[in-house]
Amino acid sequence: MKVPKPGAREGVAVIVNLDNCIGCRACQIACQEWNGRKAVKTQFSPTFTNPQDLTADSWKVVFFKEFSVTKLLRLAEGDIELKDTVEVVPVPYNCMHCADSPCARACPVGAIKVSPEGAVVIESSECVGCGYCLAACPYDVPRKGSDGKYYKCSFCVDRIQVGREPACVEVCPTNVFTFTSMSEAEKLLASEFKDKKVYGLNLDGYVGGRTRWIFVASKDAADKVFPAMFPEKAENVNEVRDLANEFALPGLGVLALGMLGLLGLAWLRYRRNGSH
Amino acid sequence: MSDPISRRSFLKLAAIASAASIMSAIPAQAQDSPVPFKQWKTKWNLGEIGKKEGVIRAKVTPVICNYCSVGCSVDFYTVGDNVIFASIGSPESPINFGGLCSKGAAMFQQITSDARVLYPRIRTGPKPPPEELLKARSWEELEAIVKKYPPKWQTVTWDEALRFVAERLKAILSSWRANSGAPRQSDGFYYNPGSANPVQLIGSSIMVNEASYLVRKLAAYLGTSNMDSQYRKCHSSTVTSLAVTYGWGIETATNEDVALADVVLFFSSPAEAHPLSFWYFFKGKRERGTVFITFDPRFSRTAMVSDIWVPFRSGTETAIFNYILHYAFFERKPALDELPEFKRLRSRWNLTDQDLEEFKELIKEYNAEEVSKITGVPVETLRNVAKIYVERSGVVSNHKKHGIIQWAMGMTQHTNAVINIIRSAAIVQLLLGNVGYPGGGTHPFRGHSNVQGTNDIQGGGIDALPGYHGNPANAAEVRMYQDWKLQGMPDAWSWEVPAWAQEAFPTLRAAAARGRADLAKVLQVYKFYGWRRHELTWGVFCGTDPESDPRGGRVICDFPFGAGSTEITFVRRALGGEIRAALIFGENPAVSNPNAKLVMAALSSLDLLVVVETFDTETAWFADVVLPAASFAEVEGTRTNGNRVIQWTHKVMEPRGMSRPDYWIVVKLFEALNAHGVIALPSQLAGKRSEKVMIRKGDRLVELYERRVDGSASWQYSGGNGAAIPISPIEAEVNPRLINKEINFAVLIYDGIYNPVKDQYTTMKRDRRLRRRGEIDGLFSEKFEIYKDWGWAWPQNVRLAYNYDSLVAVLGEKDVVEAAGQRFEVTGETGEWIDEFTGEYKPAFLPGHNFWVPRSFKRKLSGVADIWGGLDVIHFIRTRELRFPEKSFVIEEGGSVRTLSFQEFIASTGMRYLWANDTLFWDADTTSFRAQVRRPFFSGTGWREYKPKYEEFRAELRKLYEEKKNMKEAMLKLIEERKWYAGYDFRYPIHTEPAESPDVEMAIKYPTLAWLNPHNVRVLKEEPNAKGTGLALIPQELPEEGELVIITSNRLTEMMHTGSTTRNLPYLAQLVPEPYVSIPEKLAQKLGVKPGEFVEIITARGSVKLKAYVTKGMGVFKLGEKEVPEISVVWAFSFAGKTPGIHANFLNPDVGDVITTIQESKAWIGKVRKAR
């Protein structure tokens, strides 16, 4: 399906600076609360991450990644090598809001909208619960709720449209998130964040080349965290996704075709009722 | 004053300006829908997704968070009593800038939690028998016993509940009074000792100041010194240790100041427990490249964002600090003491040349190799850290750079916290020139939202009145006080210590004469001055009858004497039958105290336990009466954050059910107790209905006025006018705004929270502006970016304590301030103080804030008038009407003595506003007192003379241990022979082991000093009759099976303290649904334990099974030839509430700091094995 959307260099973006994250998980709670989601029933987590994955009620989850690392500290007092020390990096994770979102392309009923700002939103009143969005998602994001519909981060589209930052951005105590325009984000990545490694800008065409949530981290952290969190290339990994991808290109996927068929039936019914 | 509430709305508060520019980047999109016949949605209404459309018309109320001590403002968006949205901080707050942590974001769920107590109730069924509880050998056993006796409750009305409490307390107190004769004494009426009273009060560091203050007041009225609060278990050691060294037990600087540090040594995990503090820590990192170094056996959230993580063996901090100084004195070239700034700063310390040499001799022993053996930190790491820290200090960089030492429970909860650990940190900061300069200082981060405030406002509870004015020690002190009153309530310089009193108080001899003052005299006057303020604001009496005869008259004093039991010592005292009733406000000692079975048995053993609570806690399980307290959102008043910034928290809604604000509850309790004759003030029993206020002039006593003595009048807090108009019917009954004013007048350090001239609550100020050069503290505020118009800080709005000369030292300039029609030259932060001539503010401490002020002050009305010139302050607080006695001033003029009225006095002096500041002032004399690097705690000698005795002591301990093959017996023998550290006065800190040491060699080489406090000996002997509640002093005393571990405990961002305010909230419980123990990967492999499997932890108190969180981030330490792993338990869980869990505080011992008795819950030992 051809989804109306802003250009990849237009619209909004969030830079997620992992080096500033203290893992307090306020973002996780503020997200749940603003979006009216209930707490998730959980149990002990061996990684501390909880819930241990995204759910229909937790659209944002902070994942804790522990690893060993050898660091070199360059100080005025001299270089200090820290051998085999521990590092834990909290990664606040949610829908990446691809510049050209495969989920929206894959949605057979057009329930996934892309707002003029670039927010990718599942309109739950329209969702039929088919799960094609999840299948198409290279980041494994949408989750099925108890009502059978799929849910995920909406970029707080209802806030950003009135000029207020997303709830998670606003609540963050340490400025992990920078909510800005995509063009400004590019400037920041080339200036303020120029020493950091970036994930989200040079991706496969499948996601439109970039995501609107862009992660940055120092090299030590990024080398360990990015491969653990993100697919090597943001692209489709199974058949259904291939299909979606393929048919998305001409603008009308098979699923959309199927949908057209359904609409045709509805039209016929309408005509029948109308003829009474 | 309601400004912060009314002017704002959800949209106005957004960062609209920046957002608008972002939105301009949005392309106009008017495309056709890609789905036929269906509109393509491109516009969402605000709140549409989460059904929060109501947010747009919601009222906004800023509330001060009731979790940690950072003092964040949380914006509550409400419609009626419904919270629409509250997961957002107030964007205008310079403390949290709109940010929150997970707790703050979820706190609104406290209000609606169905674990809340909403109606008063009385127990009908039996309590778990103490003997049975004490038999439990594991948490499972204890929990089973507890649950065998579930409380049965009868819901009652407030009247019924209060009557029940009053009748029970009456029975307990009447029989005690009848048996002991208290408060009747051979020479008068007073409760001595106040600790003999069978009633204990506890709480609370989570209530607003206005409520905590009343709890302390109630304790005094009940005649008990057994009054304590959570501060005991958090930072009592910090408060005491810093107070004796610097003058005040406080975080020396403010939130925003940490951004000016160049290096921070974290000894706790503020990223975990005080997340919002990282706003400023990161600001420093961004702007100055601050180096973060985390000392923690556990890889904490702070370690995650630190440059260096240094795991070290818990309880060995003193060795680390002493090594830092060792590096500075002996490894660094040139040595620290050769630097000019070190030499200059010595005028602010009490170190003579000889002292310094002795101190260096001690420090010399703490070389890197030895400290590495003690701490388990590699020599190279120690050296790197010391180098970074010392090079970035004030002395070495000549104040271009400064370093911070930050800590919390990791340092405070030790048997040697006051004398060794915190003292050593305080000394490092002094000697490196880091105290009182921006970006430096000691930063103890306090745990609870109002633990600093409650600590201040209860004076530490056990032995002092609000504001740390010590309780009377004995009748002789009251006689001396009466004489001080006759001298006209003078400052230390104007006071002459009478010869007859010098015998009883030899420390006052040195500067006894009028015109002289030393620290001992200043501290004595501070005590007296506080008593007087409390006499006047409470309407009570302390002195002699007749007033004119301090030596021969009857002593009548309404303030109980001496120190009472602490939260820690109260437990064994209750089991021993000494304490029969407890009133516990907003605290959950069943979980927060160490040695759970002991504390639960103690709570069960009481004849009356009254619990005032918002949640159904574990402590409430053992209660006879539970009184429902309103939640944080249903009260108003002030909270003092960890760095003394006092902020007003606004009321969001009316209390749910029949719950009521704590201030309302304490007043109603008082009324019921008073009506039932439970309150028996000594003045009442002595028939002392008025005080003749007189001042001695030459040989003559001039009677000025007669003051009504009626202790109950000051409990009338209804009504209020002006800024104190009650905000709702409940507040009209008990108005916290009146209580706030009373605090302003009773508590010297809090003087300023209310401006009586302008009728303004200064704590309500929410102005985020930086003052400008020329204003009071203008240059200071401007250059160091300190927000002085956000709330109010004590003392006198000082934000950076001891900031005596930092304008000159750092900026190289003085500031000239024009205020109250005068010109002041200042070199540091002065704070502000009302001028007695103009009623305007003027700089308080000149030329800057220094050690011991405002304890040391001068008073223009010394010898002239009573405090506030005799103003009827009880009446003024309630009506704002100035009512003075006919004549209340006495002056000498040309050899004759004249009495004057207030009007006559101001006509001749112009001090129109003397009632607002009591004419106190601070000049060069008062700001000249030195920090105490040398500070003895016991009788004995210094280090040089003690050193050979130390060797003998160690040798004797070794010999006894080898003879007896039993450490407990060896130690007990030395204790009985009074040889335990006999001879060392502990003027300088040394490393001593925790009571439970993981290594026998360490236990002998650095013996614990625990046994210098009798409570700890009681624990060692498992008294009274409490087998299985004691200690394993060395690993050999633990069961054979399992791996030896050092055990500590930690807090988590998501779980506050005992968990009642977090485990009961679904949002937080999902993040940490159950407790666990962090164990090092190495140990897990050895035990064959996988993540999430249970391990059994066995200690001298019994065993607990916890799930294992397996991590690389736990220390394993080399101790002698062996490697000992450390593990850390999460202790925020127990059996009650919505998310119960295993109770880890079952494991830790109740030995405490030798000075304050804070429990040693951060370093103990046990064995670990895979659970069967």
XYZ file of C-alpha atoms in Angstrom, chain B residues 852-1079:
228
model
C 29.313 26.409 63.493
C 27.127 29.363 62.503
C 24.334 30.001 63.245
C 24.989 28.056 66.449
C 27.240 30.932 67.373
C 25.351 34.209 67.283
C 25.182 37.541 69.008
C 22.032 39.176 70.259
C 21.461 42.876 70.667
C 18.710 42.257 73.212
C 21.089 40.324 75.502
C 20.382 41.582 78.995
C 17.609 43.843 77.694
C 14.586 41.738 76.950
C 13.120 38.317 76.562
C 13.201 36.684 73.172
C 11.286 38.686 70.534
C 11.090 41.445 73.107
C 8.455 39.567 75.080
C 6.019 39.277 72.173
C 3.123 36.920 72.902
C 4.245 34.649 70.112
C 1.538 32.015 70.586
C -1.051 34.720 69.966
C 0.885 36.271 67.083
C 1.213 32.964 65.231
C -2.534 32.542 65.296
C -3.692 36.115 64.729
C -0.724 38.135 63.379
C -1.509 40.611 66.134
C 1.481 42.077 67.970
C 0.741 41.845 71.671
C 3.489 42.933 74.035
C 3.513 43.123 77.834
C 3.140 46.562 79.301
C 6.868 46.739 80.081
C 9.207 44.154 78.647
C 12.496 45.966 78.097
C 15.044 47.020 80.657
C 17.925 49.363 79.995
C 20.623 50.988 82.030
C 21.055 54.666 81.438
C 23.542 56.763 83.328
C 23.635 54.372 86.258
C 19.883 54.052 86.573
C 17.766 51.148 85.426
C 14.620 51.804 83.403
C 11.901 49.541 82.092
C 10.306 50.370 78.808
C 7.345 49.293 76.739
C 7.813 48.014 73.197
C 6.733 51.371 71.795
C 9.105 53.250 74.054
C 11.944 50.928 73.190
C 11.532 51.320 69.434
C 11.138 55.039 69.874
C 14.587 55.156 71.431
C 16.317 52.494 69.285
C 14.381 52.227 66.055
C 14.355 48.426 66.224
C 10.777 48.252 65.026
C 11.052 44.669 63.774
C 13.001 43.175 66.669
C 10.156 40.646 67.066
C 10.935 39.304 63.633
C 14.633 38.567 64.155
C 15.125 38.796 67.919
C 18.053 41.118 67.023
C 20.421 38.213 66.386
C 23.447 39.012 64.265
C 26.643 37.422 63.066
C 29.928 39.263 62.985
C 33.606 38.358 62.698
C 33.611 36.813 66.213
C 30.672 34.555 65.564
C 31.969 33.391 62.211
C 35.433 32.556 63.478
C 34.967 29.048 64.859
C 37.088 26.301 63.404
C 36.318 22.943 61.930
C 37.368 20.127 64.240
C 39.851 17.881 62.488
C 40.967 16.727 65.902
C 37.901 15.552 67.755
C 38.070 13.082 70.640
C 35.110 10.813 71.339
C 36.287 9.016 74.445
C 38.602 9.724 77.308
C 42.133 8.664 76.537
C 45.106 9.860 74.619
C 45.920 10.589 71.036
C 47.349 8.267 68.435
C 51.027 8.717 69.244
C 50.666 7.556 72.820
C 48.081 4.946 72.014
C 50.002 3.162 69.276
C 52.065 0.878 71.556
C 48.948 0.102 73.602
C 47.163 -0.765 70.379
C 49.815 -3.394 69.676
C 49.352 -4.819 73.164
C 45.585 -4.862 72.748
C 45.848 -6.734 69.449
C 48.338 -9.190 70.927
C 46.122 -9.859 73.888
C 43.119 -10.460 71.676
C 45.132 -12.892 69.566
C 46.368 -14.712 72.630
C 42.908 -15.019 74.139
C 41.448 -16.203 70.852
C 44.122 -18.846 70.451
C 43.646 -19.962 74.021
C 39.898 -20.148 73.959
C 39.467 -20.987 70.268
C 36.402 -18.831 70.569
C 36.291 -15.235 69.427
C 33.131 -14.346 71.313
C 34.604 -15.442 74.623
C 37.883 -13.729 73.871
C 36.159 -10.471 73.103
C 33.785 -10.678 76.053
C 36.728 -11.152 78.375
C 38.433 -8.012 77.118
C 35.153 -6.104 77.252
C 34.576 -7.145 80.850
C 38.110 -6.168 81.759
C 37.422 -2.751 80.171
C 40.317 -3.202 77.814
C 38.410 -2.690 74.589
C 40.312 0.097 72.837
C 41.021 1.465 76.295
C 43.213 4.514 76.045
C 42.505 5.791 72.530
C 40.285 8.835 72.368
C 39.625 8.276 68.649
C 40.496 11.869 67.835
C 41.491 10.679 64.356
C 39.794 7.899 62.417
C 41.326 4.456 61.997
C 40.034 1.414 60.198
C 38.111 -0.995 62.398
C 36.373 -4.132 61.177
C 32.623 -4.600 61.118
C 31.284 -6.548 64.115
C 31.118 -9.540 61.803
C 34.435 -9.779 59.990
C 35.013 -12.087 57.039
C 38.561 -12.794 58.117
C 39.916 -13.748 61.509
C 43.263 -12.043 60.853
C 41.492 -8.788 60.031
C 39.263 -9.171 63.087
C 42.369 -9.345 65.268
C 44.470 -6.750 63.501
C 41.683 -4.170 63.252
C 39.290 -5.119 66.051
C 35.743 -3.840 65.734
C 34.948 -0.937 68.001
C 31.344 -2.083 68.376
C 31.818 -3.013 72.025
C 32.226 0.584 73.058
C 28.437 0.781 73.118
C 26.548 -1.317 75.697
C 23.700 -1.993 73.278
C 26.102 -3.920 71.058
C 27.303 -5.995 73.977
C 23.656 -6.824 74.606
C 23.409 -8.035 71.024
C 26.566 -10.094 71.429
C 25.109 -11.689 74.531
C 21.736 -12.149 72.795
C 19.879 -10.334 75.540
C 17.215 -10.346 76.782
C 16.852 -14.071 76.429
C 16.830 -14.014 72.644
C 18.918 -16.905 71.398
C 19.572 -16.901 67.697
C 19.528 -13.117 67.356
C 23.244 -12.510 67.840
C 26.408 -12.500 65.780
C 28.995 -14.616 64.011
C 32.076 -12.550 64.719
C 34.293 -14.484 62.332
C 33.660 -17.083 59.602
C 34.579 -19.881 62.001
C 31.360 -19.152 63.891
C 29.190 -19.836 60.839
C 27.936 -23.296 59.859
C 30.532 -25.305 57.998
C 28.585 -25.924 54.837
C 28.420 -23.410 51.993
C 30.629 -20.682 50.612
C 31.698 -17.807 52.823
C 30.357 -14.453 51.642
C 30.404 -10.851 52.718
C 26.843 -9.581 52.642
C 25.552 -6.123 51.980
C 22.212 -4.780 50.811
C 21.050 -2.280 48.272
C 18.140 -0.140 47.263
C 16.705 -0.017 43.748
C 15.266 2.926 41.842
C 11.928 1.192 41.612
C 11.633 0.015 45.218
C 11.570 2.537 48.017
C 12.713 1.411 51.420
C 10.319 -1.196 52.884
C 8.318 -1.115 49.685
C 4.944 -0.107 51.103
C 4.834 2.927 48.806
C 6.176 0.997 45.820
C 5.317 -2.696 46.095
C 1.685 -1.664 46.373
C 1.790 0.203 43.053
C 1.208 -1.975 39.999
C 3.481 0.097 37.768
C 6.465 -0.316 40.058
C 5.768 -3.883 41.077
C 5.922 -4.920 37.418
C 9.466 -3.553 37.191
C 10.751 -5.395 40.263
C 8.176 -8.046 41.070
C 10.226 -9.880 43.694
C 13.395 -9.534 45.747
C 16.642 -11.227 44.853
C 20.286 -11.437 45.747
C 23.039 -10.254 43.406
C 25.806 -12.820 43.335
